[in-house]
Each structure stands twice: as C-alpha cells, then as structure tokens.
PDB file of C-alpha atoms in Angstrom:
ATOM      1  CA  THR A1277      -2.304   6.719  18.428  1.00  0.00           C
ATOM      2  CA  LYS A1278      -4.654   8.036  15.032  1.00  0.00           C
ATOM      3  CA  LEU A1279      -3.302  10.994  12.781  1.00  0.00           C
ATOM      4  CA  SER A1280      -4.073  14.685  13.762  1.00  0.00           C
ATOM      5  CA  THR A1281      -1.551  16.405  11.486  1.00  0.00           C
ATOM      6  CA  LEU A1282      -1.030  16.114   8.420  1.00  0.00           C
ATOM      7  CA  SER A1283       1.586  18.435   6.217  1.00  0.00           C
ATOM      8  CA  LEU A1284       2.801  17.353   3.212  1.00  0.00           C
ATOM      9  CA  ASN A1285       4.744  19.466   0.230  1.00  0.00           C
ATOM     10  CA  PHE A1286       4.314  18.401  -3.336  1.00  0.00           C
ATOM     11  CA  VAL A1287       6.258  22.186  -3.956  1.00  0.00           C
ATOM     12  CA  GLY A1288       6.848  21.353  -8.031  1.00  0.00           C
ATOM     13  CA  CYS A1289       5.456  17.339  -8.122  1.00  0.00           C
ATOM     14  CA  SER A1290       5.225  17.680 -12.562  1.00  0.00           C
ATOM     15  CA  GLY A1291       3.834  14.800 -12.343  1.00  0.00           C
ATOM     16  CA  LEU A1292       0.809  14.816  -9.479  1.00  0.00           C
ATOM     17  CA  SER A1293      -2.237  14.854 -11.543  1.00  0.00           C
ATOM     18  CA  ASP A1294      -5.706  15.468 -10.807  1.00  0.00           C
ATOM     19  CA  ALA A1295      -5.718  10.885 -10.629  1.00  0.00           C
ATOM     20  CA  GLY A1296      -2.512  11.156  -7.604  1.00  0.00           C
ATOM     21  CA  LEU A1297      -4.728  13.938  -5.831  1.00  0.00           C
ATOM     22  CA  ALA A1298      -7.939  11.976  -5.860  1.00  0.00           C
ATOM     23  CA  SER A1299      -5.622   9.030  -4.461  1.00  0.00           C
ATOM     24  CA  LEU A1300      -5.009  11.242  -2.247  1.00  0.00           C
ATOM     25  CA  ALA A1301      -8.162  12.375  -1.134  1.00  0.00           C
ATOM     26  CA  GLU A1302      -9.474   8.624  -0.713  1.00  0.00           C
ATOM     27  CA  ALA A1303      -6.575   7.565   2.203  1.00  0.00           C
ATOM     28  CA  LEU A1304      -6.754  10.733   3.991  1.00  0.00           C
ATOM     29  CA  PRO A1305      -7.238   9.775   8.347  1.00  0.00           C
ATOM     30  CA  ALA A1306     -10.804  10.141   9.109  1.00  0.00           C
ATOM     31  CA  GLY A1307      -8.935  11.863  12.594  1.00  0.00           C
ATOM     32  CA  LEU A1308      -7.459  14.190  11.102  1.00  0.00           C
ATOM     33  CA  ARG A1309      -7.307  17.811  12.457  1.00  0.00           C
ATOM     34  CA  LYS A1310      -4.798  20.208  10.965  1.00  0.00           C
ATOM     35  CA  LEU A1311      -4.152  19.235   7.669  1.00  0.00           C
ATOM     36  CA  ALA A1312      -1.598  21.321   5.086  1.00  0.00           C
ATOM     37  CA  LEU A1313      -1.641  20.289   1.358  1.00  0.00           C
ATOM     38  CA  ASN A1314       1.647  22.295  -1.200  1.00  0.00           C
ATOM     39  CA  PHE A1315       1.429  21.853  -4.367  1.00  0.00           C
ATOM     40  CA  LYS A1316       2.158  25.191  -5.590  1.00  0.00           C
ATOM     41  CA  PHE A1317       4.153  24.746  -9.273  1.00  0.00           C
ATOM     42  CA  CYS A1318       1.793  21.235  -9.791  1.00  0.00           C
ATOM     43  CA  ASP A1319       0.719  22.544 -13.010  1.00  0.00           C
ATOM     44  CA  LYS A1320      -1.090  19.480 -14.101  1.00  0.00           C
ATOM     45  CA  ILE A1321      -3.650  19.281 -11.337  1.00  0.00           C
ATOM     46  CA  GLY A1322      -6.964  21.400 -11.817  1.00  0.00           C
ATOM     47  CA  ASP A1323     -10.441  21.591 -10.799  1.00  0.00           C
ATOM     48  CA  PRO A1324     -11.679  17.937 -11.051  1.00  0.00           C
ATOM     49  CA  GLY A1325      -8.676  16.804  -8.625  1.00  0.00           C
ATOM     50  CA  VAL A1326      -9.680  19.372  -5.676  1.00  0.00           C
ATOM     51  CA  ALA A1327     -13.236  19.016  -5.990  1.00  0.00           C
ATOM     52  CA  VAL A1328     -12.280  14.846  -4.620  1.00  0.00           C
ATOM     53  CA  LEU A1329     -10.369  17.005  -2.306  1.00  0.00           C
ATOM     54  CA  ALA A1330     -12.966  18.794  -0.984  1.00  0.00           C
ATOM     55  CA  ARG A1331     -15.527  15.609  -1.283  1.00  0.00           C
ATOM     56  CA  ARG A1332     -13.684  13.893   0.936  1.00  0.00           C
ATOM     57  CA  MET A1333     -12.543  15.746   3.378  1.00  0.00           C
ATOM     58  CA  PRO A1334     -12.017  14.529   6.825  1.00  0.00           C
ATOM     59  CA  LYS A1335     -15.428  16.593   9.137  1.00  0.00           C
ATOM     60  CA  GLY A1336     -13.042  16.887  12.039  1.00  0.00           C
ATOM     61  CA  VAL A1337     -10.701  18.842   9.852  1.00  0.00           C
ATOM     62  CA  GLN A1338     -10.273  22.540  11.821  1.00  0.00           C
ATOM     63  CA  GLU A1339      -7.280  23.835  10.142  1.00  0.00           C
ATOM     64  CA  LEU A1340      -6.798  23.521   6.496  1.00  0.00           C
ATOM     65  CA  ASP A1341      -4.415  25.185   4.436  1.00  0.00           C
ATOM     66  CA  LEU A1342      -4.505  24.463   0.492  1.00  0.00           C
ATOM     67  CA  ASN A1343      -1.978  25.882  -2.048  1.00  0.00           C
ATOM     68  CA  PHE A1344      -2.646  25.528  -5.727  1.00  0.00           C
ATOM     69  CA  ASN A1345      -0.491  29.097  -6.884  1.00  0.00           C
ATOM     70  CA  CYS A1346       0.887  27.761 -10.040  1.00  0.00           C
ATOM     71  CA  THR A1347      -1.532  25.071 -11.233  1.00  0.00           C
ATOM     72  CA  SER A1348      -3.948  24.287 -13.439  1.00  0.00           C
ATOM     73  CA  VAL A1349      -6.489  24.906 -10.141  1.00  0.00           C
ATOM     74  CA  SER A1350      -9.375  28.341 -11.948  1.00  0.00           C
ATOM     75  CA  ASP A1351      -8.919  31.583  -9.724  1.00  0.00           C
ATOM     76  CA  GLY A1352     -12.330  30.882  -8.308  1.00  0.00           C
ATOM     77  CA  THR A1353     -11.323  27.503  -7.248  1.00  0.00           C
ATOM     78  CA  VAL A1354      -8.140  29.250  -5.830  1.00  0.00           C
ATOM     79  CA  GLU A1355      -9.953  31.469  -3.352  1.00  0.00           C
ATOM     80  CA  LEU A1356     -12.615  28.772  -1.869  1.00  0.00           C
ATOM     81  CA  CYS A1357      -9.386  26.704  -1.208  1.00  0.00           C
ATOM     82  CA  GLU A1358      -8.291  30.127   1.035  1.00  0.00           C
ATOM     83  CA  SER A1359     -11.243  29.146   3.669  1.00  0.00           C
ATOM     84  CA  LEU A1360     -12.421  26.147   5.500  1.00  0.00           C
ATOM     85  CA  GLU A1361     -15.624  27.221   6.140  1.00  0.00           C
ATOM     86  CA  ALA A1362     -16.115  28.343   2.425  1.00  0.00           C
ATOM     87  CA  PHE A1363     -14.598  24.982   0.968  1.00  0.00           C
ATOM     88  CA  ARG A1364     -16.500  22.805   3.305  1.00  0.00           C
ATOM     89  CA  GLU A1365     -19.561  24.609   2.198  1.00  0.00           C
ATOM     90  CA  TRP A1366     -18.451  23.872  -2.027  1.00  0.00           C
ATOM     91  CA  ASN A1367     -20.023  20.995  -3.145  1.00  0.00           C
ATOM     92  CA  PRO A1368     -19.084  19.899  -6.260  1.00  0.00           C
ATOM     93  CA  GLU A1369     -19.807  17.622  -8.365  1.00  0.00           C
ATOM     94  CA  CYS A1370     -16.951  15.059  -7.490  1.00  0.00           C
ATOM     95  CA  PRO A1371     -15.803  14.325 -11.079  1.00  0.00           C
ATOM     96  CA  LYS A1372     -15.380  11.111 -12.890  1.00  0.00           C
ATOM     97  CA  VAL A1373     -11.435  11.279 -11.814  1.00  0.00           C
ATOM     98  CA  ARG A1374      -8.900   8.657 -13.109  1.00  0.00           C
ATOM     99  CA  LEU A1375      -7.336   6.491 -10.297  1.00  0.00           C
ATOM    100  CA  PRO A1376      -3.695   4.887 -11.020  1.00  0.00           C
ATOM    101  CA  GLU A1377      -4.524   1.274 -11.030  1.00  0.00           C
ATOM    102  CA  PRO A1378      -2.035  -0.879  -9.406  1.00  0.00           C
ATOM    103  CA  ALA A1379       1.520  -1.956 -10.617  1.00  0.00           C
ATOM    104  CA  LYS A1380       1.583  -5.321 -11.195  1.00  0.00           C
ATOM    105  CA  PRO A1381       4.245  -7.246  -9.635  1.00  0.00           C
ATOM    106  CA  THR A1382       6.780  -8.572 -12.222  1.00  0.00           C
ATOM    107  CA  ARG A1383       8.376 -11.686 -12.043  1.00  0.00           C
ATOM    108  CA  ALA A1384      11.502 -10.240 -10.972  1.00  0.00           C
ATOM    109  CA  ALA A1385      10.070  -8.219  -8.215  1.00  0.00           C
ATOM    110  CA  LEU A1386       7.883 -12.079  -6.940  1.00  0.00           C
ATOM    111  CA  GLU A1387      11.079 -13.903  -7.304  1.00  0.00           C
ATOM    112  CA  GLU A1388      12.802 -11.136  -4.931  1.00  0.00           C
ATOM    113  CA  ARG A1389       9.852 -11.539  -2.075  1.00  0.00           C
ATOM    114  CA  ILE A1390      10.379 -15.287  -2.461  1.00  0.00           C
ATOM    115  CA  LYS A1391      14.291 -14.903  -1.687  1.00  0.00           C
ATOM    116  CA  ASP A1392      13.291 -12.803   1.478  1.00  0.00           C
ATOM    117  CA  MET A1393      10.780 -14.822   2.611  1.00  0.00           C
ATOM    118  CA  PHE A1394      12.705 -18.138   2.268  1.00  0.00           C
ATOM    119  CA  GLN A1395      16.100 -16.617   3.739  1.00  0.00           C
ATOM    120  CA  ALA A1396      13.888 -15.289   6.879  1.00  0.00           C
ATOM    121  CA  VAL A1397      12.028 -19.049   7.383  1.00  0.00           C
ATOM    122  CA  ASP A1398      15.553 -21.526   6.862  1.00  0.00           C
ATOM    123  CA  MET A1399      17.142 -20.758  10.075  1.00  0.00           C
ATOM    124  CA  ASN A1400      18.831 -23.277  10.540  1.00  0.00           C
ATOM    125  CA  ARG A1401      20.578 -22.192   6.035  1.00  0.00           C
ATOM    126  CA  ASN A1402      20.446 -25.402   5.387  1.00  0.00           C
ATOM    127  CA  GLY A1403      18.708 -24.447   2.280  1.00  0.00           C
ATOM    128  CA  LEU A1404      15.437 -26.572   3.005  1.00  0.00           C
ATOM    129  CA  LEU A1405      12.279 -26.138   4.771  1.00  0.00           C
ATOM    130  CA  SER A1406      11.085 -28.753   7.606  1.00  0.00           C
ATOM    131  CA  LYS A1407       6.795 -29.412   7.307  1.00  0.00           C
ATOM    132  CA  THR A1408       7.110 -28.624  11.295  1.00  0.00           C
ATOM    133  CA  GLU A1409       8.884 -25.144  10.435  1.00  0.00           C
ATOM    134  CA  PHE A1410       6.537 -24.489   7.781  1.00  0.00           C
ATOM    135  CA  ASN A1411       3.160 -24.556   9.498  1.00  0.00           C
ATOM    136  CA  GLU A1412       4.261 -23.624  12.820  1.00  0.00           C
ATOM    137  CA  LEU A1413       5.516 -20.388  10.452  1.00  0.00           C
ATOM    138  CA  LEU A1414       1.513 -19.908   8.397  1.00  0.00           C
ATOM    139  CA  ARG A1415      -0.703 -21.417  11.515  1.00  0.00           C
ATOM    140  CA  ASP A1416       1.285 -18.746  14.552  1.00  0.00           C
ATOM    141  CA  MET A1417       2.706 -16.253  12.186  1.00  0.00           C
ATOM    142  CA  ALA A1418       0.283 -16.130   8.718  1.00  0.00           C
ATOM    143  CA  GLY A1419      -2.937 -17.173  10.170  1.00  0.00           C
ATOM    144  CA  ILE A1420      -3.086 -20.024   8.035  1.00  0.00           C
ATOM    145  CA  SER A1421      -4.920 -23.401   9.590  1.00  0.00           C
ATOM    146  CA  THR A1422      -2.283 -26.396  10.100  1.00  0.00           C
ATOM    147  CA  ALA A1423      -4.548 -28.311   7.530  1.00  0.00           C
ATOM    148  CA  GLU A1424      -3.767 -25.928   4.939  1.00  0.00           C
ATOM    149  CA  ALA A1425      -0.745 -24.779   5.839  1.00  0.00           C
ATOM    150  CA  SER A1426       0.027 -28.939   5.383  1.00  0.00           C
ATOM    151  CA  ARG A1427      -1.747 -28.448   1.837  1.00  0.00           C
ATOM    152  CA  ILE A1428       0.942 -26.230   0.947  1.00  0.00           C
ATOM    153  CA  TYR A1429       3.665 -28.135   1.851  1.00  0.00           C
ATOM    154  CA  GLN A1430       2.850 -30.621   0.390  1.00  0.00           C
ATOM    155  CA  GLU A1431       1.857 -29.114  -2.714  1.00  0.00           C
ATOM    156  CA  MET A1432       5.277 -27.713  -3.094  1.00  0.00           C
ATOM    157  CA  GLY A1433       7.464 -29.915  -1.616  1.00  0.00           C
ATOM    158  CA  ARG A1434       6.345 -33.510  -4.415  1.00  0.00           C
ATOM    159  CA  SER A1435       9.609 -33.974  -5.456  1.00  0.00           C
ATOM    160  CA  SER A1436      11.493 -34.036  -1.524  1.00  0.00           C
ATOM    161  CA  ALA A1437      10.506 -36.309   1.635  1.00  0.00           C
ATOM    162  CA  LYS A1438      12.902 -34.074   3.566  1.00  0.00           C
ATOM    163  CA  GLY A1439      12.080 -29.774   3.205  1.00  0.00           C
ATOM    164  CA  VAL A1440      11.106 -27.728   0.640  1.00  0.00           C
ATOM    165  CA  SER A1441      14.177 -25.958  -1.365  1.00  0.00           C
ATOM    166  CA  LEU A1442      13.486 -22.912  -2.503  1.00  0.00           C
ATOM    167  CA  GLU A1443      12.740 -23.759  -5.860  1.00  0.00           C
ATOM    168  CA  ASP A1444      10.447 -25.395  -4.473  1.00  0.00           C
ATOM    169  CA  VAL A1445       8.995 -22.493  -2.926  1.00  0.00           C
ATOM    170  CA  MET A1446       9.363 -20.646  -5.853  1.00  0.00           C
ATOM    171  CA  ASP A1447       8.350 -22.587  -8.611  1.00  0.00           C
ATOM    172  CA  TRP A1448       4.889 -22.784  -6.084  1.00  0.00           C
ATOM    173  CA  ALA A1449       4.236 -18.973  -5.804  1.00  0.00           C
ATOM    174  CA  LEU A1450       5.175 -18.535 -10.133  1.00  0.00           C
ATOM    175  CA  SER A1451       2.870 -20.993 -10.724  1.00  0.00           C
ATOM    176  CA  ARG A1452       0.070 -19.410  -8.694  1.00  0.00           C
ATOM    177  CA  ARG A1453       1.130 -14.921  -9.374  1.00  0.00           C
ATOM    178  CA  ALA A1454      -1.682 -13.274  -7.169  1.00  0.00           C
ATOM    179  CA  SER A1455      -3.018 -16.142  -4.548  1.00  0.00           C
ATOM    180  CA  ALA A1456       0.997 -16.292  -3.932  1.00  0.00           C
ATOM    181  CA  LEU A1457       1.879 -12.896  -3.675  1.00  0.00           C
ATOM    182  CA  ALA A1458      -1.183 -12.828  -0.381  1.00  0.00           C
ATOM    183  CA  PHE A1459       0.879 -15.687   1.060  1.00  0.00           C
ATOM    184  CA  LEU A1460       3.861 -13.787   1.128  1.00  0.00           C
ATOM    185  CA  ASP A1461       2.869 -10.922   2.609  1.00  0.00           C
ATOM    186  CA  ALA A1462       1.648 -12.834   5.103  1.00  0.00           C
ATOM    187  CA  CYS A1463       4.483 -14.838   5.727  1.00  0.00           C
ATOM    188  CA  LEU A1464       7.215 -11.687   4.930  1.00  0.00           C
ATOM    189  CA  GLY A1465       4.914  -9.527   7.608  1.00  0.00           C
ATOM    190  CA  ALA A1466       5.435 -11.589  10.157  1.00  0.00           C
ATOM    191  CA  THR A1467       9.090 -12.181   9.646  1.00  0.00           C
ATOM    192  CA  ARG A1468       9.548  -8.785   9.693  1.00  0.00           C
ATOM    193  CA  PRO A1469       9.218  -7.135  12.927  1.00  0.00           C
ATOM    194  CA  ASN A1470      11.766  -8.345  15.049  1.00  0.00           C
ATOM    195  CA  SER A1471      14.179  -6.972  12.693  1.00  0.00           C
ATOM    196  CA  ASP A1472      12.578  -3.469  12.363  1.00  0.00           C
ATOM    197  CA  SER A1473      12.500  -2.778  16.048  1.00  0.00           C
ATOM    198  CA  ARG A1474      16.559  -1.992  16.184  1.00  0.00           C
TER     199      ARG A1474
END
C-alpha cells in the first residue's frame, strides 16, 4: 500500500538545516494526501529549504500543516505556509541547496557487514562456505548468475579447495570496497526476512 499520510515532528532539532529539509522534500512519497511537518525551533532552516519543499510538494496533497515558527524562515514565507492554496501557487526560484554527501563506508563498518553475511550463510558453522552453497545463495537470493557466482567464489577461495573462509571473503571485499558493499547488501537483504518477520 502507498503511504498517504505523513506526520513528522522535528521540534528543536537544531542540527536540521536547509540541506536536510531539501533531502526530505526530495524523498516525499508521490501518493501523499496529508502532510504535517513541524520544524519549530529549527533555527538553521530558512527560505531556501522551504522553497525546495514547495517545488517538490507531491501534487496529490490535500491537507498540509507546516510549522516554521522560531526558525530563520521569513515572516512572509511563514504566512504562505499557512495556506495550502497559497503554498501551491508560490513559485519560487528553486535555490541551489547543497545536499549532504552520502557517508563513505568505513573499514570497520564494512568488516561488520562481512561478518554478518558470512554468519548468515554459514549454516553448519564450520567456518567455510561450499561452492554449491555460495552459488545458490548468490543465484537464488541475490540475483547473481551462476557463472558470476562461480567466478567470485574462485576469486575469493584461491587459497583453499575446501571452501571460502571469512578471511577469504574479508580480503576480497576490502580490496573491492564499493562493488563489495553492493554485493553484501544484496546478500544481507536476502537473508534477513525470516529473522525480521518474527
């Protein structure tokens, strides 16, 4: 089901800025009908952030409740926000608000993901992943072809004919940080549903 009602309270979030508001505006679901956002006392929010929100407001919103009291938003803009019709008719120049760059994964974070993935796949807890087990996981759960899975397996486990160890996976992933993250996320996402659906 599509999200039709969204109410968020950011009262007193002093770290929230125009960039944060712009990021939120970009992510608003297209099917929204009711939207309530409270930014009272968020003093780093000003007219630029509100302008992005106005530009990105889903067209289907029928009820709007915005609170920019005690922020850096001008009085005139605050008044516009009190009326859905006025807010819709407002056609500001969309300012260039610099969005925060996604955080780069640290080595510690990547190592933690690798350990989680390995433990989820190593069902018999023998510390090694067989080729069959590894191929089936990647093919059936992560959507990776058998040929590609076999290539990755061989690449990881050159040091052992019995299977790939946690150290093999760690070495492979840390040498290919960006692509390995996408791979690990796919595997983790495939192995989590059963444990999350308790």
